[in-house]
């Protein structure tokens, strides 16, 4: 605890609260009682501050200030408030000291009190700014997901396209066989089964191409966007990727 500023308070209080001998004789006894009471509160405030009883110290300094105002008492009140964590109240007391004008013949303790108020207020503001900056967390950078889903989807696309090519080739072979066996587009009843097989293979080839194409588009999107990573705190976009495939149809949806 820093007490270097406590020593000048006592002579400052005597200077402000204890009048000259001649003036004492001409003032009423009640004024002398006020000075004595203010000085007593100031001493009790110093003792309480040294003991770490900052609320009690503040009340004593406040009582002394009410009896005989002095910038030295305001500075000590501000220090008590700082110790209690009451930054707003401390700032107001420091600013009150700085707002008061000092005469040219102001006693040195008053001049020092104003200087202390200015420096301590600046110190407090700088500390608050540093603490505020230290508690600020940088916005997390969004991370990208794995490329594995995209690779798997492209692999499925390749399989689908391969199946489409194979079944398409088989269908075309059967159609060619039927054309060679039929005369003027008239086929024997025994060739009906061959025609059904060619038609089925043709439908399967079409479905495989559709599924493979949809999977290829989804795989490219997955590789480019790589969803699944951790979004940043400031990222408000919602990414939705939905792939639905089936025989004869395929749906791909991507939106923000």
Short mmCIF file of C-alpha atoms in Angstrom, two decimals:
data_model
loop_
_atom_site.label_atom_id
_atom_site.label_comp_id
_atom_site.label_asym_id
_atom_site.label_seq_id
_atom_site.Cartn_x
_atom_site.Cartn_y
_atom_site.Cartn_z
CA UNK A 1 0.00 0.00 0.00
CA UNK A 2 1.40 3.39 -0.95
CA UNK A 3 1.29 5.87 1.92
CA UNK A 4 3.68 8.50 0.60
CA UNK A 5 0.79 10.94 0.19
CA UNK A 6 -0.60 10.48 3.70
CA UNK A 7 2.09 12.49 5.46
CA UNK A 8 1.40 15.86 3.78
CA UNK A 9 -2.28 15.59 4.74
CA UNK A 10 -1.77 16.39 8.40
CA UNK A 11 0.11 19.68 7.91
CA UNK A 12 -2.33 20.52 5.13
CA UNK A 13 -5.23 20.04 7.51
CA UNK A 14 -3.56 22.13 10.16
CA UNK A 15 -2.94 24.78 7.54
CA UNK A 16 -6.55 24.84 6.38
CA UNK A 17 -8.36 23.97 9.56
CA UNK A 18 -6.25 25.63 12.24
CA UNK A 19 -6.56 29.42 11.97
CA UNK A 20 -3.95 31.93 13.17
CA UNK A 21 -4.04 32.87 16.84
CA UNK A 22 -5.51 36.31 16.21
CA UNK A 23 -8.23 34.95 14.00
CA UNK A 24 -9.13 32.36 16.64
CA UNK A 25 -9.90 35.03 19.18
CA UNK A 26 -12.28 36.84 16.81
CA UNK A 27 -14.18 33.75 15.58
CA UNK A 28 -17.04 32.14 17.51
CA UNK A 29 -16.37 28.99 19.47
CA UNK A 30 -18.58 26.97 17.12
CA UNK A 31 -16.17 27.57 14.21
CA UNK A 32 -13.29 26.35 16.35
CA UNK A 33 -15.30 23.26 17.24
CA UNK A 34 -15.90 22.58 13.55
CA UNK A 35 -12.21 22.83 12.80
CA UNK A 36 -11.34 20.52 15.63
CA UNK A 37 -13.99 18.01 14.57
CA UNK A 38 -12.84 18.16 10.94
CA UNK A 39 -9.25 17.55 11.98
CA UNK A 40 -10.34 14.63 14.16
CA UNK A 41 -12.26 13.06 11.24
CA UNK A 42 -9.21 13.51 9.01
CA UNK A 43 -6.94 11.73 11.49
CA UNK A 44 -9.46 8.91 11.90
CA UNK A 45 -9.73 8.66 8.12
CA UNK A 46 -5.95 8.26 7.82
CA UNK A 47 -5.90 5.55 10.47
CA UNK A 48 -8.75 3.67 8.78
CA UNK A 49 -7.07 3.93 5.38
CA UNK A 50 -3.80 2.54 6.75
CA UNK A 51 -5.78 -0.38 8.20
CA UNK A 52 -7.47 -1.08 4.88
CA UNK A 53 -10.93 0.04 6.06
CA UNK A 54 -11.59 2.15 3.01
CA UNK A 55 -15.33 2.62 3.51
CA UNK A 56 -14.77 3.90 7.03
CA UNK A 57 -11.92 6.11 5.83
CA UNK A 58 -14.12 7.58 3.10
CA UNK A 59 -16.85 8.47 5.58
CA UNK A 60 -14.38 10.27 7.85
CA UNK A 61 -12.89 12.22 4.96
CA UNK A 62 -16.39 13.09 3.77
CA UNK A 63 -17.34 14.38 7.21
CA UNK A 64 -14.20 16.50 7.33
CA UNK A 65 -14.92 17.83 3.82
CA UNK A 66 -18.44 18.78 4.85
CA UNK A 67 -17.14 20.75 7.82
CA UNK A 68 -14.23 22.49 6.08
CA UNK A 69 -13.87 21.78 2.33
CA UNK A 70 -10.35 21.26 0.99
CA UNK A 71 -9.00 19.70 -2.23
CA UNK A 72 -6.69 17.49 -0.15
CA UNK A 73 -9.72 15.81 1.40
CA UNK A 74 -11.37 15.32 -2.01
CA UNK A 75 -8.26 13.56 -3.30
CA UNK A 76 -8.27 11.21 -0.33
CA UNK A 77 -11.97 10.51 -0.86
CA UNK A 78 -11.22 9.65 -4.49
CA UNK A 79 -8.44 7.27 -3.43
CA UNK A 80 -10.82 5.48 -1.07
CA UNK A 81 -13.34 5.06 -3.86
CA UNK A 82 -10.65 3.64 -6.14
CA UNK A 83 -9.71 1.12 -3.48
CA UNK A 84 -13.36 0.14 -3.22
CA UNK A 85 -13.59 -0.36 -6.98
CA UNK A 86 -15.96 2.59 -7.45
CA UNK A 87 -14.33 4.02 -10.53
CA UNK A 88 -17.16 6.37 -11.53
CA UNK A 89 -17.29 7.96 -8.08
CA UNK A 90 -13.51 8.29 -7.94
CA UNK A 91 -13.44 9.95 -11.36
CA UNK A 92 -16.09 12.46 -10.28
CA UNK A 93 -14.08 13.42 -7.17
CA UNK A 94 -10.86 13.85 -9.15
CA UNK A 95 -12.68 15.99 -11.69
CA UNK A 96 -14.17 18.09 -8.88
CA UNK A 97 -10.67 18.89 -7.65
CA UNK A 98 -9.53 19.81 -11.16
CA UNK A 99 -12.61 21.97 -11.71
CA UNK A 100 -11.85 24.10 -8.66
CA UNK A 101 -9.73 27.14 -9.31
CA UNK A 102 -6.80 27.84 -7.02
CA UNK A 103 -5.80 31.37 -6.06
CA UNK A 104 -2.29 32.57 -6.73
CA UNK A 105 -1.41 32.37 -3.04
CA UNK A 106 -2.84 28.85 -2.62
CA UNK A 107 -0.93 26.80 -0.04
CA UNK A 108 1.47 24.18 -1.43
CA UNK A 109 -0.63 21.21 -0.19
CA UNK A 110 -3.57 22.48 -2.28
CA UNK A 111 -1.35 22.84 -5.35
CA UNK A 112 0.03 19.35 -4.76
CA UNK A 113 -3.51 17.97 -4.33
CA UNK A 114 -4.50 19.36 -7.71
CA UNK A 115 -1.37 17.87 -9.30
CA UNK A 116 -2.07 14.51 -7.67
CA UNK A 117 -5.67 14.56 -8.85
CA UNK A 118 -4.56 15.17 -12.43
CA UNK A 119 -1.88 12.48 -12.46
CA UNK A 120 -3.91 9.87 -10.59
CA UNK A 121 -6.93 10.40 -12.82
CA UNK A 122 -4.77 9.92 -15.92
CA UNK A 123 -3.22 6.81 -14.35
CA UNK A 124 -6.64 5.38 -13.56
CA UNK A 125 -7.98 6.04 -17.04
CA UNK A 126 -4.92 4.43 -18.65
CA UNK A 127 -5.26 1.36 -16.43
CA UNK A 128 -8.94 1.00 -17.25
CA UNK A 129 -8.20 1.31 -20.96
CA UNK A 130 -5.47 -1.35 -20.73
CA UNK A 131 -7.74 -3.73 -18.81
CA UNK A 132 -10.54 -3.22 -21.31
CA UNK A 133 -8.19 -3.93 -24.20
CA UNK A 134 -6.82 -7.04 -22.48
CA UNK A 135 -10.31 -8.50 -22.05
CA UNK A 136 -11.20 -8.02 -25.69
CA UNK A 137 -10.94 -11.28 -27.58
CA UNK A 138 -10.19 -11.29 -31.28
CA UNK A 139 -12.93 -12.72 -33.44
CA UNK A 140 -12.13 -16.35 -34.20
CA UNK A 141 -11.20 -17.05 -37.79
CA UNK A 142 -13.61 -19.49 -39.39
CA UNK A 143 -12.00 -22.83 -40.09
CA UNK A 144 -12.80 -24.98 -43.11
CA UNK A 145 -14.01 -28.52 -42.93
CA UNK A 146 -12.42 -31.68 -44.30
CA UNK A 147 -12.18 -32.45 -48.02
CA UNK A 148 -13.06 -36.08 -47.34
CA UNK A 149 -16.84 -35.69 -47.92
CA UNK A 150 -16.14 -34.06 -51.28
CA UNK A 151 -13.72 -36.80 -52.29
CA UNK A 152 -16.18 -39.53 -51.31
CA UNK A 153 -19.00 -37.82 -53.19
CA UNK A 154 -16.86 -37.48 -56.31
CA UNK A 155 -15.96 -41.16 -55.99
CA UNK A 156 -19.64 -42.05 -55.86
CA UNK A 157 -20.17 -39.82 -58.87
CA UNK A 158 -17.51 -41.75 -60.79
CA UNK A 159 -19.16 -45.05 -59.88
CA UNK A 160 -22.56 -43.77 -60.97
CA UNK A 161 -21.25 -42.51 -64.29
CA UNK A 162 -19.40 -45.79 -64.80
CA UNK A 163 -22.59 -47.77 -64.17
CA UNK A 164 -24.41 -45.48 -66.58
CA UNK A 165 -21.84 -46.09 -69.30
CA UNK A 166 -21.85 -49.87 -68.74
CA UNK A 167 -25.62 -50.26 -68.66
CA UNK A 168 -25.99 -47.91 -71.61
CA UNK A 169 -23.53 -49.97 -73.64
CA UNK A 170 -25.37 -53.18 -72.72
CA UNK A 171 -28.71 -51.62 -73.67
CA UNK A 172 -27.36 -50.44 -77.03
CA UNK A 173 -25.91 -53.90 -77.70
CA UNK A 174 -29.28 -55.56 -77.09
CA UNK A 175 -31.07 -52.99 -79.24
CA UNK A 176 -28.59 -53.63 -82.04
CA UNK A 177 -29.19 -57.37 -81.68
CA UNK A 178 -32.95 -56.85 -81.87
CA UNK A 179 -32.63 -54.74 -85.01
CA UNK A 180 -30.63 -57.43 -86.70
CA UNK A 181 -33.22 -60.10 -85.84
CA UNK A 182 -36.35 -58.12 -86.57
CA UNK A 183 -37.69 -57.45 -90.08
CA UNK A 184 -39.19 -53.99 -90.78
CA UNK A 185 -39.53 -53.35 -87.03
CA UNK A 186 -41.52 -56.56 -86.63
CA UNK A 187 -40.06 -58.93 -84.07
CA UNK A 188 -40.96 -62.44 -83.12
CA UNK A 189 -42.80 -62.97 -79.81
CA UNK A 190 -39.73 -64.78 -78.53
CA UNK A 191 -37.76 -61.53 -78.74
CA UNK A 192 -40.03 -59.71 -76.28
CA UNK A 193 -37.85 -60.64 -73.32
CA UNK A 194 -34.80 -59.24 -75.11
CA UNK A 195 -36.66 -56.01 -75.75
CA UNK A 196 -37.65 -55.74 -72.08
CA UNK A 197 -34.04 -56.25 -71.02
CA UNK A 198 -32.85 -53.53 -73.42
CA UNK A 199 -35.51 -51.14 -72.09
CA UNK A 200 -34.63 -51.88 -68.46
CA UNK A 201 -30.93 -51.37 -69.10
CA UNK A 202 -31.70 -48.09 -70.83
CA UNK A 203 -33.66 -46.81 -67.83
CA UNK A 204 -30.92 -47.95 -65.47
CA UNK A 205 -28.31 -46.17 -67.57
CA UNK A 206 -30.32 -42.94 -67.51
CA UNK A 207 -30.79 -43.13 -63.73
CA UNK A 208 -27.10 -43.85 -63.20
CA UNK A 209 -26.09 -40.84 -65.30
CA UNK A 210 -28.48 -38.59 -63.36
CA UNK A 211 -27.22 -39.81 -60.01
CA UNK A 212 -23.60 -39.57 -61.12
CA UNK A 213 -24.07 -36.04 -62.42
CA UNK A 214 -25.76 -34.89 -59.22
CA UNK A 215 -23.03 -36.51 -57.13
CA UNK A 216 -20.38 -34.80 -59.24
CA UNK A 217 -21.98 -31.38 -58.68
CA UNK A 218 -22.29 -32.05 -54.94
CA UNK A 219 -18.68 -33.25 -54.75
CA UNK A 220 -17.40 -30.07 -56.40
CA UNK A 221 -19.41 -27.95 -53.97
CA UNK A 222 -18.10 -29.92 -51.01
CA UNK A 223 -14.50 -29.51 -52.17
CA UNK A 224 -14.90 -25.77 -52.74
CA UNK A 225 -16.93 -24.90 -49.62
CA UNK A 226 -15.70 -27.61 -47.26
CA UNK A 227 -18.54 -27.19 -44.73
CA UNK A 228 -18.34 -28.50 -41.20
CA UNK A 229 -15.60 -26.20 -39.90
CA UNK A 230 -15.93 -23.91 -36.89
CA UNK A 231 -17.68 -20.70 -37.80
CA UNK A 232 -16.30 -17.39 -36.58
CA UNK A 233 -18.14 -15.37 -33.98
CA UNK A 234 -19.08 -12.73 -36.54
CA UNK A 235 -20.19 -15.18 -39.20
CA UNK A 236 -23.94 -14.96 -39.56
CA UNK A 237 -24.40 -16.98 -42.76
CA UNK A 238 -26.03 -20.36 -42.58
CA UNK A 239 -24.80 -22.87 -45.09
CA UNK A 240 -27.09 -25.71 -46.08
CA UNK A 241 -26.07 -28.47 -48.45
CA UNK A 242 -28.54 -31.23 -49.13
CA UNK A 243 -28.12 -34.02 -51.62
CA UNK A 244 -30.91 -36.48 -52.36
CA UNK A 245 -30.48 -39.16 -54.99
CA UNK A 246 -32.61 -42.04 -56.13
CA UNK A 247 -33.50 -44.05 -59.15
CA UNK A 248 -34.72 -41.71 -61.82
CA UNK A 249 -34.17 -38.48 -59.85
CA UNK A 250 -31.52 -36.47 -58.07
CA UNK A 251 -31.80 -33.24 -56.11
CA UNK A 252 -29.01 -30.91 -55.01
CA UNK A 253 -29.72 -27.83 -52.90
CA UNK A 254 -27.23 -25.23 -51.72
CA UNK A 255 -28.18 -21.93 -50.11
CA UNK A 256 -27.03 -19.27 -47.60
#
